[in-house]
Amino acid sequence: MRKVLVIGLLLTAVIYILPVFCGLLEQEEPLSIPQESVAADAEITESPPAEGEQTVTDESIVANGEITVLVDGEARTMKLEDYVVSVVAGEISPDFPTEAIRAQAVAARTYALYKQKTGRPAQHEEADVCDDPAHCAAFVDLKTEAAARWGEQADTAQDVIRQAVEDTAGQVLTYEGEPIVAVFSSAAGEKTERAVDVWGSDIPYLQSVDSPGGEACPKYYDAVVLTADEIRERAAKTLPSADLSGDPSGWFKASERSEAGGIVRMKFGGVEVKGTVMRTLLGLNSTNFTVKIDGNTLTFTTTGYGHGVGLSQWGAKYSAEQGQTYDEILAHYYPGTTLTTISTE
């Protein structure tokens, strides 16, 4: 549905505002975690489309097999499947179960195709997508970065990632015949967030669903400690109309939470502010937070890591460990969508 695609396009500038994948270490590329053991699935075989899956050749959703990517400021045209390999390498650990990696591959491919079809943004008019996870998605050039990323396990890690992409080659998620805005984040809370609660636009397939397993993420629970003066300094730049005089206990009023627990909007210094704005202002892992005030020291405790909409990577890990297949995982996190096979040649 074109309307849904247009609405979704408006979200892309903020979809990846903060890192989506939960790392065990702080890194410049926080969409990866150090590897302790990587095991490839030697029994993977190709299979025909499952029952309920479509094979589509309609011109409206068939890719031309290539995509232009802005990498380190340089526009590169490459095969779509090669791009998906680089995104999966940046977005999810090869240590995760195979079915979770396959789910990530489909989501990454779908999002790339969606971006390509909706037109190049002002941020990079020379390319369909970029390597900035704050705008599009993470990107790892395996030719130059694999060894530094995974050390002695680099070959095995690459094999796992490439196999997952190959197993799902050409598969995307569609809604009413169009590729969806297949957003994902590291670890949702007990439920995923609705798009309307995070970005203000209701997307039929981005609704709140149960998402167990996120608590395994090392950053699922986190705390940020700030002084009253630090908050005043930050707010002065982005929310100058907020009245942050007096005792901090009077700053936070009338918060509205989503079904998943995230703050949709709240009164901050007498000004109504969106939860996403507060998350950015305070440097929090999610909008699902509480505050404890001790004099001039404020402690913000968060649950979940990322915006929480769509696929939860740690939720996918848990689901795969419980025996679910990647198509079942995708159907759960993007309800009402269809797994579609397109031509990428």
mmCIF file of C-alpha atoms in Angstrom:
data_model
loop_
_atom_site.group_PDB
_atom_site.id
_atom_site.type_symbol
_atom_site.label_atom_id
_atom_site.label_comp_id
_atom_site.label_asym_id
_atom_site.label_seq_id
_atom_site.Cartn_x
_atom_site.Cartn_y
_atom_site.Cartn_z
ATOM 1 C CA MET A 1 0.000 0.000 0.000
ATOM 2 C CA ARG A 2 1.605 3.221 -1.197
ATOM 3 C CA LYS A 3 0.229 5.237 1.726
ATOM 4 C CA VAL A 4 1.944 2.948 4.197
ATOM 5 C CA LEU A 5 5.216 3.215 2.271
ATOM 6 C CA VAL A 6 5.073 7.006 2.217
ATOM 7 C CA ILE A 7 4.344 7.129 5.934
ATOM 8 C CA GLY A 8 7.178 4.734 6.558
ATOM 9 C CA LEU A 9 9.579 6.877 4.556
ATOM 10 C CA LEU A 10 8.991 9.721 6.949
ATOM 11 C CA LEU A 11 10.233 7.476 9.728
ATOM 12 C CA THR A 12 13.542 6.495 8.178
ATOM 13 C CA ALA A 13 15.396 9.568 9.349
ATOM 14 C CA VAL A 14 14.797 8.601 12.962
ATOM 15 C CA ILE A 15 14.493 4.831 12.806
ATOM 16 C CA TYR A 16 18.147 4.219 13.605
ATOM 17 C CA ILE A 17 18.756 7.178 15.833
ATOM 18 C CA LEU A 18 20.585 5.029 18.389
ATOM 19 C CA PRO A 19 22.405 1.687 18.035
ATOM 20 C CA VAL A 20 20.191 -1.324 17.521
ATOM 21 C CA PHE A 21 22.426 -4.232 18.404
ATOM 22 C CA CYS A 22 23.473 -4.919 21.963
ATOM 23 C CA GLY A 23 27.242 -5.186 22.387
ATOM 24 C CA LEU A 24 29.205 -6.740 25.177
ATOM 25 C CA LEU A 25 31.827 -4.033 24.752
ATOM 26 C CA GLU A 26 31.576 -0.349 23.920
ATOM 27 C CA GLN A 27 32.776 0.117 20.325
ATOM 28 C CA GLU A 28 32.535 2.689 17.560
ATOM 29 C CA GLU A 29 30.319 0.154 15.793
ATOM 30 C CA PRO A 30 27.992 -0.969 18.597
ATOM 31 C CA LEU A 31 26.076 -3.324 16.314
ATOM 32 C CA SER A 32 28.344 -6.301 17.012
ATOM 33 C CA ILE A 33 29.425 -8.374 19.951
ATOM 34 C CA PRO A 34 32.775 -10.110 20.508
ATOM 35 C CA GLN A 35 32.734 -13.753 19.572
ATOM 36 C CA GLU A 36 33.545 -16.598 21.931
ATOM 37 C CA SER A 37 32.417 -19.480 19.763
ATOM 38 C CA VAL A 38 30.965 -19.681 16.275
ATOM 39 C CA ALA A 39 29.396 -22.828 14.880
ATOM 40 C CA ALA A 40 28.345 -23.161 11.269
ATOM 41 C CA ASP A 41 25.336 -25.289 10.373
ATOM 42 C CA ALA A 42 26.755 -27.855 7.984
ATOM 43 C CA GLU A 43 23.341 -29.369 7.249
ATOM 44 C CA ILE A 44 21.787 -26.299 5.616
ATOM 45 C CA THR A 45 20.123 -27.083 2.293
ATOM 46 C CA GLU A 46 18.070 -25.051 -0.123
ATOM 47 C CA SER A 47 14.343 -25.633 -0.242
ATOM 48 C CA PRO A 48 11.429 -24.430 -2.413
ATOM 49 C CA PRO A 49 9.064 -21.730 -1.115
ATOM 50 C CA ALA A 50 7.037 -22.973 1.837
ATOM 51 C CA GLU A 51 3.259 -23.136 1.816
ATOM 52 C CA GLY A 52 1.854 -19.615 2.023
ATOM 53 C CA GLU A 53 4.985 -18.069 0.520
ATOM 54 C CA GLN A 54 4.766 -16.224 -2.772
ATOM 55 C CA THR A 55 7.143 -16.194 -5.705
ATOM 56 C CA VAL A 56 6.683 -12.811 -7.342
ATOM 57 C CA THR A 57 7.956 -11.337 -10.597
ATOM 58 C CA ASP A 58 5.793 -8.201 -10.580
ATOM 59 C CA GLU A 59 7.835 -5.226 -11.785
ATOM 60 C CA SER A 60 6.622 -3.174 -8.811
ATOM 61 C CA ILE A 61 8.730 -5.111 -6.336
ATOM 62 C CA VAL A 62 11.436 -6.830 -8.362
ATOM 63 C CA ALA A 63 14.885 -5.458 -7.632
ATOM 64 C CA ASN A 64 17.378 -4.888 -10.422
ATOM 65 C CA GLY A 65 19.888 -6.995 -8.546
ATOM 66 C CA GLU A 66 22.051 -4.050 -7.539
ATOM 67 C CA ILE A 67 22.018 -1.301 -4.946
ATOM 68 C CA THR A 68 24.126 1.821 -4.505
ATOM 69 C CA VAL A 69 25.628 2.245 -1.046
ATOM 70 C CA LEU A 70 27.427 5.229 0.444
ATOM 71 C CA VAL A 71 30.467 3.688 2.181
ATOM 72 C CA ASP A 72 32.947 5.998 3.903
ATOM 73 C CA GLY A 73 31.533 8.857 1.859
ATOM 74 C CA GLU A 74 31.967 7.043 -1.475
ATOM 75 C CA ALA A 75 29.035 5.741 -3.535
ATOM 76 C CA ARG A 76 29.482 2.088 -4.476
ATOM 77 C CA THR A 77 27.195 0.013 -6.651
ATOM 78 C CA MET A 78 27.116 -3.645 -5.656
ATOM 79 C CA LYS A 79 24.926 -6.713 -5.818
ATOM 80 C CA LEU A 80 21.972 -6.521 -3.459
ATOM 81 C CA GLU A 81 22.872 -9.876 -1.902
ATOM 82 C CA ASP A 82 26.446 -8.715 -1.233
ATOM 83 C CA TYR A 83 25.053 -5.663 0.503
ATOM 84 C CA VAL A 84 22.803 -7.848 2.655
ATOM 85 C CA VAL A 85 25.849 -9.905 3.709
ATOM 86 C CA SER A 86 27.617 -6.724 4.872
ATOM 87 C CA VAL A 87 24.557 -5.511 6.777
ATOM 88 C CA VAL A 88 23.972 -8.840 8.514
ATOM 89 C CA ALA A 89 27.654 -8.863 9.501
ATOM 90 C CA GLY A 90 27.177 -5.484 11.146
ATOM 91 C CA GLU A 91 23.778 -6.035 12.697
ATOM 92 C CA ILE A 92 23.832 -9.471 14.314
ATOM 93 C CA SER A 93 26.356 -11.855 15.795
ATOM 94 C CA PRO A 94 27.305 -14.992 13.824
ATOM 95 C CA ASP A 95 27.225 -16.626 17.247
ATOM 96 C CA PHE A 96 23.416 -16.418 17.200
ATOM 97 C CA PRO A 97 21.301 -19.403 16.066
ATOM 98 C CA THR A 98 21.061 -19.886 12.316
ATOM 99 C CA GLU A 99 17.317 -19.178 12.217
ATOM 100 C CA ALA A 100 17.816 -15.820 13.953
ATOM 101 C CA ILE A 101 20.513 -14.838 11.445
ATOM 102 C CA ARG A 102 18.264 -15.860 8.568
ATOM 103 C CA ALA A 103 15.477 -13.702 9.998
ATOM 104 C CA GLN A 104 17.894 -10.782 10.188
ATOM 105 C CA ALA A 105 18.948 -11.367 6.582
ATOM 106 C CA VAL A 106 15.351 -11.167 5.354
ATOM 107 C CA ALA A 107 14.681 -8.036 7.413
ATOM 108 C CA ALA A 108 17.871 -6.371 6.129
ATOM 109 C CA ARG A 109 17.088 -7.245 2.507
ATOM 110 C CA THR A 110 13.516 -6.032 2.853
ATOM 111 C CA TYR A 111 14.533 -2.744 4.409
ATOM 112 C CA ALA A 112 17.167 -2.176 1.711
ATOM 113 C CA LEU A 113 14.637 -2.820 -1.047
ATOM 114 C CA TYR A 114 12.123 -0.556 0.658
ATOM 115 C CA LYS A 115 14.694 2.241 0.839
ATOM 116 C CA GLN A 116 15.659 1.720 -2.785
ATOM 117 C CA LYS A 117 12.068 1.830 -4.011
ATOM 118 C CA THR A 118 11.042 4.895 -2.022
ATOM 119 C CA GLY A 119 13.806 7.068 -3.454
ATOM 120 C CA ARG A 120 17.116 8.477 -2.343
ATOM 121 C CA PRO A 121 16.959 10.867 0.620
ATOM 122 C CA ALA A 122 18.541 14.288 0.852
ATOM 123 C CA GLN A 123 21.183 12.889 3.211
ATOM 124 C CA HIS A 124 22.713 10.849 0.372
ATOM 125 C CA GLU A 125 21.203 11.649 -2.999
ATOM 126 C CA GLU A 126 23.985 9.732 -4.738
ATOM 127 C CA ALA A 127 23.110 6.431 -3.049
ATOM 128 C CA ASP A 128 20.084 4.339 -2.079
ATOM 129 C CA VAL A 129 21.426 3.550 1.394
ATOM 130 C CA CYS A 130 24.412 4.436 3.533
ATOM 131 C CA ASP A 131 26.722 2.744 6.033
ATOM 132 C CA ASP A 132 25.580 4.920 8.938
ATOM 133 C CA PRO A 133 23.458 2.897 11.398
ATOM 134 C CA ALA A 134 22.048 6.179 12.686
ATOM 135 C CA HIS A 135 20.348 6.631 9.316
ATOM 136 C CA CYS A 136 20.196 3.357 7.371
ATOM 137 C CA ALA A 137 21.974 0.267 8.696
ATOM 138 C CA ALA A 138 25.375 -0.926 9.819
ATOM 139 C CA PHE A 139 27.736 -2.070 7.071
ATOM 140 C CA VAL A 140 30.839 -4.231 7.401
ATOM 141 C CA ASP A 141 33.224 -4.576 4.450
ATOM 142 C CA LEU A 142 34.266 -8.172 5.020
ATOM 143 C CA LYS A 143 37.277 -7.873 2.717
ATOM 144 C CA THR A 144 38.906 -5.309 4.964
ATOM 145 C CA GLU A 145 37.224 -5.639 8.364
ATOM 146 C CA ALA A 146 36.583 -9.338 9.015
ATOM 147 C CA ALA A 147 39.966 -10.129 10.556
ATOM 148 C CA ALA A 148 39.836 -7.135 12.901
ATOM 149 C CA ARG A 149 36.270 -7.943 13.852
ATOM 150 C CA TRP A 150 36.502 -11.673 14.541
ATOM 151 C CA GLY A 151 40.206 -12.497 14.650
ATOM 152 C CA GLU A 152 40.991 -16.176 14.122
ATOM 153 C CA GLN A 153 37.282 -16.922 13.785
ATOM 154 C CA ALA A 154 36.858 -14.570 10.816
ATOM 155 C CA ASP A 155 36.545 -17.299 8.174
ATOM 156 C CA THR A 156 33.983 -19.239 10.186
ATOM 157 C CA ALA A 157 31.997 -16.109 11.016
ATOM 158 C CA GLN A 158 31.862 -15.081 7.362
ATOM 159 C CA ASP A 159 30.749 -18.557 6.323
ATOM 160 C CA VAL A 160 27.871 -18.463 8.817
ATOM 161 C CA ILE A 161 26.702 -15.055 7.638
ATOM 162 C CA ARG A 162 27.033 -15.787 3.920
ATOM 163 C CA GLN A 163 25.197 -19.088 4.318
ATOM 164 C CA ALA A 164 22.263 -17.423 6.096
ATOM 165 C CA VAL A 165 21.996 -14.833 3.322
ATOM 166 C CA GLU A 166 22.259 -17.522 0.635
ATOM 167 C CA ASP A 167 19.585 -19.638 2.339
ATOM 168 C CA THR A 168 17.155 -16.707 2.138
ATOM 169 C CA ALA A 169 18.292 -15.299 -1.211
ATOM 170 C CA GLY A 170 15.682 -13.009 -2.732
ATOM 171 C CA GLN A 171 13.274 -13.358 0.173
ATOM 172 C CA VAL A 172 11.577 -10.199 1.418
ATOM 173 C CA LEU A 173 8.517 -9.340 3.474
ATOM 174 C CA THR A 174 5.637 -7.638 1.725
ATOM 175 C CA TYR A 175 2.355 -6.076 2.780
ATOM 176 C CA GLU A 176 -0.309 -5.581 0.137
ATOM 177 C CA GLY A 177 2.291 -6.368 -2.507
ATOM 178 C CA GLU A 178 4.933 -3.865 -1.378
ATOM 179 C CA PRO A 179 8.146 -4.324 0.625
ATOM 180 C CA ILE A 180 7.650 -3.315 4.242
ATOM 181 C CA VAL A 181 9.539 -0.938 6.500
ATOM 182 C CA ALA A 182 11.313 -3.863 8.170
ATOM 183 C CA VAL A 183 12.812 -2.044 11.140
ATOM 184 C CA PHE A 184 14.531 -3.928 13.923
ATOM 185 C CA SER A 185 16.244 -3.255 17.220
ATOM 186 C CA SER A 186 18.494 -5.054 19.647
ATOM 187 C CA ALA A 187 16.223 -6.071 22.498
ATOM 188 C CA ALA A 188 12.598 -5.120 23.000
ATOM 189 C CA GLY A 189 11.087 -5.300 26.465
ATOM 190 C CA GLU A 190 8.481 -7.944 27.252
ATOM 191 C CA LYS A 191 6.593 -6.585 24.241
ATOM 192 C CA THR A 192 7.664 -4.740 21.113
ATOM 193 C CA GLU A 193 6.570 -1.156 20.622
ATOM 194 C CA ARG A 194 3.954 0.000 18.128
ATOM 195 C CA ALA A 195 5.262 2.319 15.432
ATOM 196 C CA VAL A 196 2.544 4.824 16.295
ATOM 197 C CA ASP A 197 3.784 5.052 19.894
ATOM 198 C CA VAL A 198 7.367 5.660 18.824
ATOM 199 C CA TRP A 199 7.101 7.664 15.591
ATOM 200 C CA GLY A 200 3.472 8.771 15.526
ATOM 201 C CA SER A 201 2.348 6.842 12.424
ATOM 202 C CA ASP A 202 0.288 3.683 12.649
ATOM 203 C CA ILE A 203 1.808 0.904 10.499
ATOM 204 C CA PRO A 204 -0.411 -2.217 10.300
ATOM 205 C CA TYR A 205 2.457 -4.712 10.615
ATOM 206 C CA LEU A 206 4.437 -2.794 13.244
ATOM 207 C CA GLN A 207 2.235 -3.513 16.235
ATOM 208 C CA SER A 208 3.029 -4.588 19.790
ATOM 209 C CA VAL A 209 3.693 -8.331 20.156
ATOM 210 C CA ASP A 210 5.158 -10.474 22.915
ATOM 211 C CA SER A 211 8.952 -10.620 22.805
ATOM 212 C CA PRO A 212 10.502 -12.983 25.359
ATOM 213 C CA GLY A 213 14.244 -13.455 25.677
ATOM 214 C CA GLY A 214 15.404 -9.860 25.550
ATOM 215 C CA GLU A 215 16.680 -9.945 29.114
ATOM 216 C CA ALA A 216 19.637 -12.044 27.909
ATOM 217 C CA CYS A 217 21.014 -8.907 26.274
ATOM 218 C CA PRO A 218 23.777 -7.490 28.501
ATOM 219 C CA LYS A 219 22.295 -4.012 28.086
ATOM 220 C CA TYR A 220 18.662 -5.008 28.618
ATOM 221 C CA TYR A 221 18.768 -3.346 32.027
ATOM 222 C CA ASP A 222 20.839 -0.194 32.285
ATOM 223 C CA ALA A 223 21.124 2.986 34.301
ATOM 224 C CA VAL A 224 22.278 6.506 33.491
ATOM 225 C CA VAL A 225 23.180 8.856 36.337
ATOM 226 C CA LEU A 226 23.059 12.601 35.697
ATOM 227 C CA THR A 227 23.222 15.680 37.864
ATOM 228 C CA ALA A 228 20.528 18.321 37.720
ATOM 229 C CA ASP A 229 22.999 20.755 36.168
ATOM 230 C CA GLU A 230 23.927 18.256 33.440
ATOM 231 C CA ILE A 231 20.280 17.858 32.517
ATOM 232 C CA ARG A 232 19.727 21.614 32.504
ATOM 233 C CA GLU A 233 22.706 22.027 30.176
ATOM 234 C CA ARG A 234 21.400 19.407 27.749
ATOM 235 C CA ALA A 235 17.849 20.706 27.798
ATOM 236 C CA ALA A 236 18.965 24.277 27.161
ATOM 237 C CA LYS A 237 20.068 23.242 23.658
ATOM 238 C CA THR A 238 16.999 21.293 22.571
ATOM 239 C CA LEU A 239 14.182 22.234 24.984
ATOM 240 C CA PRO A 240 14.880 25.840 25.988
ATOM 241 C CA SER A 241 11.255 26.414 26.974
ATOM 242 C CA ALA A 242 11.378 23.741 29.689
ATOM 243 C CA ASP A 243 11.341 25.248 33.183
ATOM 244 C CA LEU A 244 14.030 23.363 35.083
ATOM 245 C CA SER A 245 14.314 25.707 37.988
ATOM 246 C CA GLY A 246 13.892 24.510 41.538
ATOM 247 C CA ASP A 247 13.875 20.938 42.859
ATOM 248 C CA PRO A 248 14.240 18.230 40.146
ATOM 249 C CA SER A 249 11.398 16.285 41.771
ATOM 250 C CA GLY A 250 8.989 18.708 40.126
ATOM 251 C CA TRP A 251 10.413 18.359 36.598
ATOM 252 C CA PHE A 252 8.737 15.117 35.546
ATOM 253 C CA LYS A 253 4.947 15.004 35.381
ATOM 254 C CA ALA A 254 2.058 13.131 33.733
ATOM 255 C CA SER A 255 3.857 10.512 31.686
ATOM 256 C CA GLU A 256 1.898 8.392 29.185
ATOM 257 C CA ARG A 257 3.194 4.876 28.556
ATOM 258 C CA SER A 258 2.609 2.538 25.665
ATOM 259 C CA GLU A 259 1.290 -0.996 25.942
ATOM 260 C CA ALA A 260 4.915 -2.173 25.807
ATOM 261 C CA GLY A 261 5.989 0.138 28.623
ATOM 262 C CA GLY A 262 7.804 2.866 26.727
ATOM 263 C CA ILE A 263 7.070 6.505 27.453
ATOM 264 C CA VAL A 264 5.043 7.954 24.573
ATOM 265 C CA ARG A 265 5.001 11.492 25.940
ATOM 266 C CA MET A 266 5.444 13.262 29.244
ATOM 267 C CA LYS A 267 5.548 16.678 30.857
ATOM 268 C CA PHE A 268 9.146 17.761 31.386
ATOM 269 C CA GLY A 269 9.650 21.163 32.955
ATOM 270 C CA GLY A 270 6.056 22.013 32.054
ATOM 271 C CA VAL A 271 6.574 21.163 28.363
ATOM 272 C CA GLU A 272 4.999 18.125 26.671
ATOM 273 C CA VAL A 273 7.848 16.054 25.217
ATOM 274 C CA LYS A 274 7.878 12.808 23.246
ATOM 275 C CA GLY A 275 9.522 9.805 24.842
ATOM 276 C CA THR A 276 11.930 9.500 21.921
ATOM 277 C CA VAL A 277 13.098 13.060 22.507
ATOM 278 C CA MET A 278 13.691 12.348 26.185
ATOM 279 C CA ARG A 279 15.606 9.193 25.304
ATOM 280 C CA THR A 280 17.950 11.156 23.065
ATOM 281 C CA LEU A 281 18.261 14.058 25.496
ATOM 282 C CA LEU A 282 19.224 11.805 28.394
ATOM 283 C CA GLY A 283 21.268 9.293 26.391
ATOM 284 C CA LEU A 284 19.121 6.314 27.368
ATOM 285 C CA ASN A 285 18.997 2.822 25.870
ATOM 286 C CA SER A 286 15.210 2.929 25.442
ATOM 287 C CA THR A 287 12.094 4.957 26.125
ATOM 288 C CA ASN A 288 11.045 2.449 28.791
ATOM 289 C CA PHE A 289 12.573 4.190 31.791
ATOM 290 C CA THR A 290 11.954 5.288 35.355
ATOM 291 C CA VAL A 291 13.685 8.023 37.313
ATOM 292 C CA LYS A 292 14.905 8.076 40.905
ATOM 293 C CA ILE A 293 15.825 11.439 42.397
ATOM 294 C CA ASP A 294 18.263 11.851 45.264
ATOM 295 C CA GLY A 295 18.838 15.531 45.832
ATOM 296 C CA ASN A 296 20.502 16.850 42.689
ATOM 297 C CA THR A 297 21.365 13.385 41.373
ATOM 298 C CA LEU A 298 18.946 11.641 39.018
ATOM 299 C CA THR A 299 19.199 7.965 38.099
ATOM 300 C CA PHE A 300 17.360 6.794 34.967
ATOM 301 C CA THR A 301 16.833 3.037 34.781
ATOM 302 C CA THR A 302 15.922 1.537 31.419
ATOM 303 C CA THR A 303 14.491 -1.753 30.197
ATOM 304 C CA GLY A 304 15.271 -2.909 26.671
ATOM 305 C CA TYR A 305 17.830 -1.678 24.164
ATOM 306 C CA GLY A 306 16.791 0.219 21.051
ATOM 307 C CA HIS A 307 13.535 1.650 19.751
ATOM 308 C CA GLY A 308 11.806 -1.708 20.250
ATOM 309 C CA VAL A 309 9.769 -1.682 17.021
ATOM 310 C CA GLY A 310 9.667 -4.686 14.682
ATOM 311 C CA LEU A 311 12.151 -7.529 14.957
ATOM 312 C CA SER A 312 13.931 -7.867 18.296
ATOM 313 C CA GLN A 313 17.316 -9.454 17.619
ATOM 314 C CA TRP A 314 17.628 -11.002 21.067
ATOM 315 C CA GLY A 315 13.991 -12.025 20.868
ATOM 316 C CA ALA A 316 14.766 -13.762 17.576
ATOM 317 C CA LYS A 317 17.670 -15.510 19.250
ATOM 318 C CA TYR A 318 15.392 -16.795 21.998
ATOM 319 C CA SER A 319 12.714 -17.881 19.538
ATOM 320 C CA ALA A 320 15.257 -19.775 17.452
ATOM 321 C CA GLU A 321 16.551 -21.506 20.555
ATOM 322 C CA GLN A 322 12.978 -22.638 21.242
ATOM 323 C CA GLY A 323 12.830 -24.280 17.815
ATOM 324 C CA GLN A 324 11.114 -21.615 15.724
ATOM 325 C CA THR A 325 12.149 -21.182 12.094
ATOM 326 C CA TYR A 326 13.067 -17.833 10.599
ATOM 327 C CA ASP A 327 9.774 -17.512 8.709
ATOM 328 C CA GLU A 328 7.864 -18.150 11.948
ATOM 329 C CA ILE A 329 9.980 -15.532 13.728
ATOM 330 C CA LEU A 330 9.341 -12.984 10.995
ATOM 331 C CA ALA A 331 5.603 -13.706 10.913
ATOM 332 C CA HIS A 332 5.468 -13.050 14.663
ATOM 333 C CA TYR A 333 7.351 -9.761 14.647
ATOM 334 C CA TYR A 334 5.775 -8.441 11.434
ATOM 335 C CA PRO A 335 2.169 -9.727 11.663
ATOM 336 C CA GLY A 336 0.096 -9.745 8.508
ATOM 337 C CA THR A 337 3.065 -9.709 6.138
ATOM 338 C CA THR A 338 3.892 -12.225 3.418
ATOM 339 C CA LEU A 339 7.259 -13.846 2.848
ATOM 340 C CA THR A 340 7.894 -13.247 -0.840
ATOM 341 C CA THR A 341 10.656 -14.436 -3.169
ATOM 342 C CA ILE A 342 11.737 -11.886 -5.766
ATOM 343 C CA SER A 343 14.216 -11.951 -8.594
ATOM 344 C CA THR A 344 17.498 -10.282 -7.686
ATOM 345 C CA GLU A 345 19.187 -11.070 -11.010
#
